[in-house]
Short mmCIF file of C-alpha atoms in Angstrom, two decimals:
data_model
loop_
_atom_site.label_atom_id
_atom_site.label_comp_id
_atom_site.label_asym_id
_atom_site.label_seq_id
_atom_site.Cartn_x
_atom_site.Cartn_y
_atom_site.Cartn_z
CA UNK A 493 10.72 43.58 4.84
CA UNK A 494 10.59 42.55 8.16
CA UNK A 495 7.13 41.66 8.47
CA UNK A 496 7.08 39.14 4.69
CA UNK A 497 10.26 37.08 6.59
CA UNK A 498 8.20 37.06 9.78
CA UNK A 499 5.33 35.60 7.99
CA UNK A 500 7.41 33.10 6.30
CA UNK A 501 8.57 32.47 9.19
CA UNK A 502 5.42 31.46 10.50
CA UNK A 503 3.87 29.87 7.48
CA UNK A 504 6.74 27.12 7.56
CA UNK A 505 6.57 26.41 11.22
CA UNK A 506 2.60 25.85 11.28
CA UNK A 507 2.94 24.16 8.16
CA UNK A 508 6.25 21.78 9.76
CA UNK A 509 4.15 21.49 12.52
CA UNK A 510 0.67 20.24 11.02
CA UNK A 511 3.10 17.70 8.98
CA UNK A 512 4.34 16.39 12.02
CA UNK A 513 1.15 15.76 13.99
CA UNK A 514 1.08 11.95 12.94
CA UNK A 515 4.18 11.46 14.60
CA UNK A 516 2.79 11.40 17.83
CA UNK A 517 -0.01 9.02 16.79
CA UNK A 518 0.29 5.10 17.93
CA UNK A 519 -0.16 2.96 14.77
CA UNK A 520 -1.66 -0.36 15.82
CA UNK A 521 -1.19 -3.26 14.01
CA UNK A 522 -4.44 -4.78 13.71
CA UNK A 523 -5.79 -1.25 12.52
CA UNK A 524 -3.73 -0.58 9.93
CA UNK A 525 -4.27 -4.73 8.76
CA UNK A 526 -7.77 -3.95 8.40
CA UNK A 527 -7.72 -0.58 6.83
CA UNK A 528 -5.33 -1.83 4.02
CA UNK A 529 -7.43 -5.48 3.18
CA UNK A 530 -10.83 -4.47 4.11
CA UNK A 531 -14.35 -5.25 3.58
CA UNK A 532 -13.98 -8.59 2.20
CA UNK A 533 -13.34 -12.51 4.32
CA UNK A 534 -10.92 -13.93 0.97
CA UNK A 535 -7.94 -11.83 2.09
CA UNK A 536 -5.88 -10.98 5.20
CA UNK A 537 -3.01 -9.06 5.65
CA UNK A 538 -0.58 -9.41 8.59
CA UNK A 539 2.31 -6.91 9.77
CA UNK A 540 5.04 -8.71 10.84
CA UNK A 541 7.42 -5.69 11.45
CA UNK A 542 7.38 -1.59 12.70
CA UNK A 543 5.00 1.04 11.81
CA UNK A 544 6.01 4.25 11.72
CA UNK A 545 5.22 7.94 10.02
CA UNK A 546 7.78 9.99 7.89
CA UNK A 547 6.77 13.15 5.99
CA UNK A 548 9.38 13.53 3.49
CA UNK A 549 8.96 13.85 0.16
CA UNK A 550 5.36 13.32 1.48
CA UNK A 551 3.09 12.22 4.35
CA UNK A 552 3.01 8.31 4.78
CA UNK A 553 3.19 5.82 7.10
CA UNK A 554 6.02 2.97 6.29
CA UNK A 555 5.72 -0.81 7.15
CA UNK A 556 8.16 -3.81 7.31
CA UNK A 557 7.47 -7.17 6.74
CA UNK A 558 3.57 -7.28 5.12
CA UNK A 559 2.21 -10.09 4.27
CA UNK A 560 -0.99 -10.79 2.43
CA UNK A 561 -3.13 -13.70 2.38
CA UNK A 562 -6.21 -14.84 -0.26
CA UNK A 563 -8.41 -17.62 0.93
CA UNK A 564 -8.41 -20.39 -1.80
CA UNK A 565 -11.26 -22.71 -0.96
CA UNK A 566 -10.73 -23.77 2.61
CA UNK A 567 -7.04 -22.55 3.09
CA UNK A 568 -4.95 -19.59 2.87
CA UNK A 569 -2.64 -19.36 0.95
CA UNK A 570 0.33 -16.15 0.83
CA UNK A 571 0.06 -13.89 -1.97
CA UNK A 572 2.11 -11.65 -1.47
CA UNK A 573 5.00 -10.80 0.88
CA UNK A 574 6.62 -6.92 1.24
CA UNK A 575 9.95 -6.43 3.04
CA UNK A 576 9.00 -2.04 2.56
CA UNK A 577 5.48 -1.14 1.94
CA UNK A 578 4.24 2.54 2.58
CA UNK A 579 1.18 4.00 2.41
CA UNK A 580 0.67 7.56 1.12
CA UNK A 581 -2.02 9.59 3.23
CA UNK A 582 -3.88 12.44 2.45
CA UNK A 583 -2.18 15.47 3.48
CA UNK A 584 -6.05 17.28 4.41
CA UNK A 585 -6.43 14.66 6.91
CA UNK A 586 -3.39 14.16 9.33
CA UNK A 587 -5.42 15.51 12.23
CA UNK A 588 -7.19 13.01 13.00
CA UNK A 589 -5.79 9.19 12.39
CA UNK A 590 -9.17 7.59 12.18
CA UNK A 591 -10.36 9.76 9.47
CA UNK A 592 -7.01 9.49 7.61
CA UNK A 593 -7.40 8.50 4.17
CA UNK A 594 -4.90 6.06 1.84
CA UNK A 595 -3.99 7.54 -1.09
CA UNK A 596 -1.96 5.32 -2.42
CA UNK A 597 -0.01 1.97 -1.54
CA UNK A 598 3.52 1.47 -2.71
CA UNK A 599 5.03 -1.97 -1.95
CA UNK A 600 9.04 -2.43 -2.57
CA UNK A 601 10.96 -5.95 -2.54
CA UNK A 602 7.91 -7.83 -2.98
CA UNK A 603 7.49 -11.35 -3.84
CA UNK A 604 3.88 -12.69 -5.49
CA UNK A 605 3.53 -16.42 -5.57
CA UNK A 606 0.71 -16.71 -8.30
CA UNK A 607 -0.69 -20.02 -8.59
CA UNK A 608 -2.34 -20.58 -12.43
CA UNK A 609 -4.42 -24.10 -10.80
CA UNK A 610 -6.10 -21.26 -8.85
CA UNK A 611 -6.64 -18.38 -11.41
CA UNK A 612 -10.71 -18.17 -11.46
CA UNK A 613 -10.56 -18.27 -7.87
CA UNK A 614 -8.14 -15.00 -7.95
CA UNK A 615 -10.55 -13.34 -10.48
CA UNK A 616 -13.52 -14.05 -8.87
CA UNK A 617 -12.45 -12.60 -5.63
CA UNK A 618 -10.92 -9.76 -7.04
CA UNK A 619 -13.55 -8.93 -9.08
CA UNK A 620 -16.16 -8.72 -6.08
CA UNK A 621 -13.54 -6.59 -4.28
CA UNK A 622 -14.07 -3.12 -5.66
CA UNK A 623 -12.59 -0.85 -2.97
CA UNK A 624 -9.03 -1.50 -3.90
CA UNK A 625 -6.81 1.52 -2.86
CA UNK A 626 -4.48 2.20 -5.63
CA UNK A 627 -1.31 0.46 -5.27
CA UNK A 628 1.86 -0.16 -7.54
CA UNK A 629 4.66 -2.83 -6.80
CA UNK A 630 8.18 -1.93 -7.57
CA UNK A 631 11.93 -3.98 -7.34
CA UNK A 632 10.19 -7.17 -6.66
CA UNK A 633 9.06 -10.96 -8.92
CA UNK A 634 6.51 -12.48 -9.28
CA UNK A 635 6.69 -16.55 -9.48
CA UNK A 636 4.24 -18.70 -11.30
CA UNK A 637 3.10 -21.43 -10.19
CA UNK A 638 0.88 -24.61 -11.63
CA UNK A 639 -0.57 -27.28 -8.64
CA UNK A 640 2.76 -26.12 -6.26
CA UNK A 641 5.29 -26.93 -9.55
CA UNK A 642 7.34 -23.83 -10.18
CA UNK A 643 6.68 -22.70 -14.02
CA UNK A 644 8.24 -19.02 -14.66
CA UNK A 645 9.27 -15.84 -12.95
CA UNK A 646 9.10 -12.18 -14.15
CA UNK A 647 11.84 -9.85 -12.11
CA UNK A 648 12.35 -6.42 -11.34
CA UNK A 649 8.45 -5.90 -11.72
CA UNK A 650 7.17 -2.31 -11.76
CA UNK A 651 3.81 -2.79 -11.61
CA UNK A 652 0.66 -0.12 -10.87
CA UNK A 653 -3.17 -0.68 -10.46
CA UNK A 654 -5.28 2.37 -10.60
CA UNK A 655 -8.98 1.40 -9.81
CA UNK A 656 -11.57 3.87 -10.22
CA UNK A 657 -15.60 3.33 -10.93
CA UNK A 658 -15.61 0.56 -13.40
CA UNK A 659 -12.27 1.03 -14.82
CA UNK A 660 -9.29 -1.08 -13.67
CA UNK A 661 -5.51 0.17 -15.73
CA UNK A 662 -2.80 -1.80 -15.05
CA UNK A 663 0.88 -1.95 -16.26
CA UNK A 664 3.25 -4.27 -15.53
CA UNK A 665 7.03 -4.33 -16.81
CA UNK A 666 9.80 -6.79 -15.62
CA UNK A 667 12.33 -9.04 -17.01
CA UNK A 668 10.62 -12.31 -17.97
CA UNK A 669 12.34 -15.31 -16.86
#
């Protein structure tokens, strides 16, 4: 009897113990930036806020104060802004940050400014930007804009993108204006 407890024993403390690897890892800033908006010029995201790891209920890293911005001809223009954002990461990978992989990005008290003057511009950029990590937006609005003139809101937005090879699914639900 013993010998099982023993080896429960050590399954949980090499399992607590590969969990807790990332903790010891230094997040940068620009790093992270680039690993959540890359390969493509038309958007940037900044981290205005802490970085830091947690491993309950899962393994993730947890940011305050993102901020994403899309290029709209020749200036930029803010998206979206994310008091809590946290980014799920692959629990076969915590040994090494640079090969972590995002799983999935959750953002939470967001606020989307969508402007409808600019709509083809949106499309077009997010339709050449096919490496989207899934994401999903939850306890946020999103405002509507027309030319900078406020038109309509939709709040308490749960909203999820899964992306995978030439298949977008989306659903969005919220209280409209």
């Amino acid at each position: 009897k013993s010998t099982q407890l023993y080896f429960l024993y050590f399954l949980f403390f090499v399992t607590f113990s590969y969990v807790s690897i990332p903790f010891f890892y230094n997040y940068d800033k620009s790093t992270i930036e680039k690993r959540i908006c890359e390969n493509t010029k038309k958007i940037e995201c900044l981290i205005g806020g802490n970085i830091r790891y947690n491993f309950f209920p899962t393994p993730r890293i947890k940011i305050n104060d993102l901020e994403v911005k899309i290029l709209l001809g020749k200036k930029k223009k803010t998206l979206v802004k994310v008091e809590k954002a946290s980014i799920k990461l692959s629990i076969f990978d915590l040994l090494n940050k640079k090969k972590q992989k995002f799983k999935k990005i959750e953002f939470n008290n967001f606020e989307v400014n969508f402007d409808l003057s600019s709509y083809k511009s949106y499309f077009d950029i997010f339709k050449k930007y096919t490496n989207f990590i899934p994401f999903s937006l939850e306890g946020g609005k999103i405002l509507f804009f027309d030319s900078g003139n406020y038109i309509a809101s939709i709040d308490e937005v749960d909203f999820k993108l899964n992306h995978e090879k030439n298949f977008k699914k989306n659903r969005i639900k919220g209280k409209f204006l």
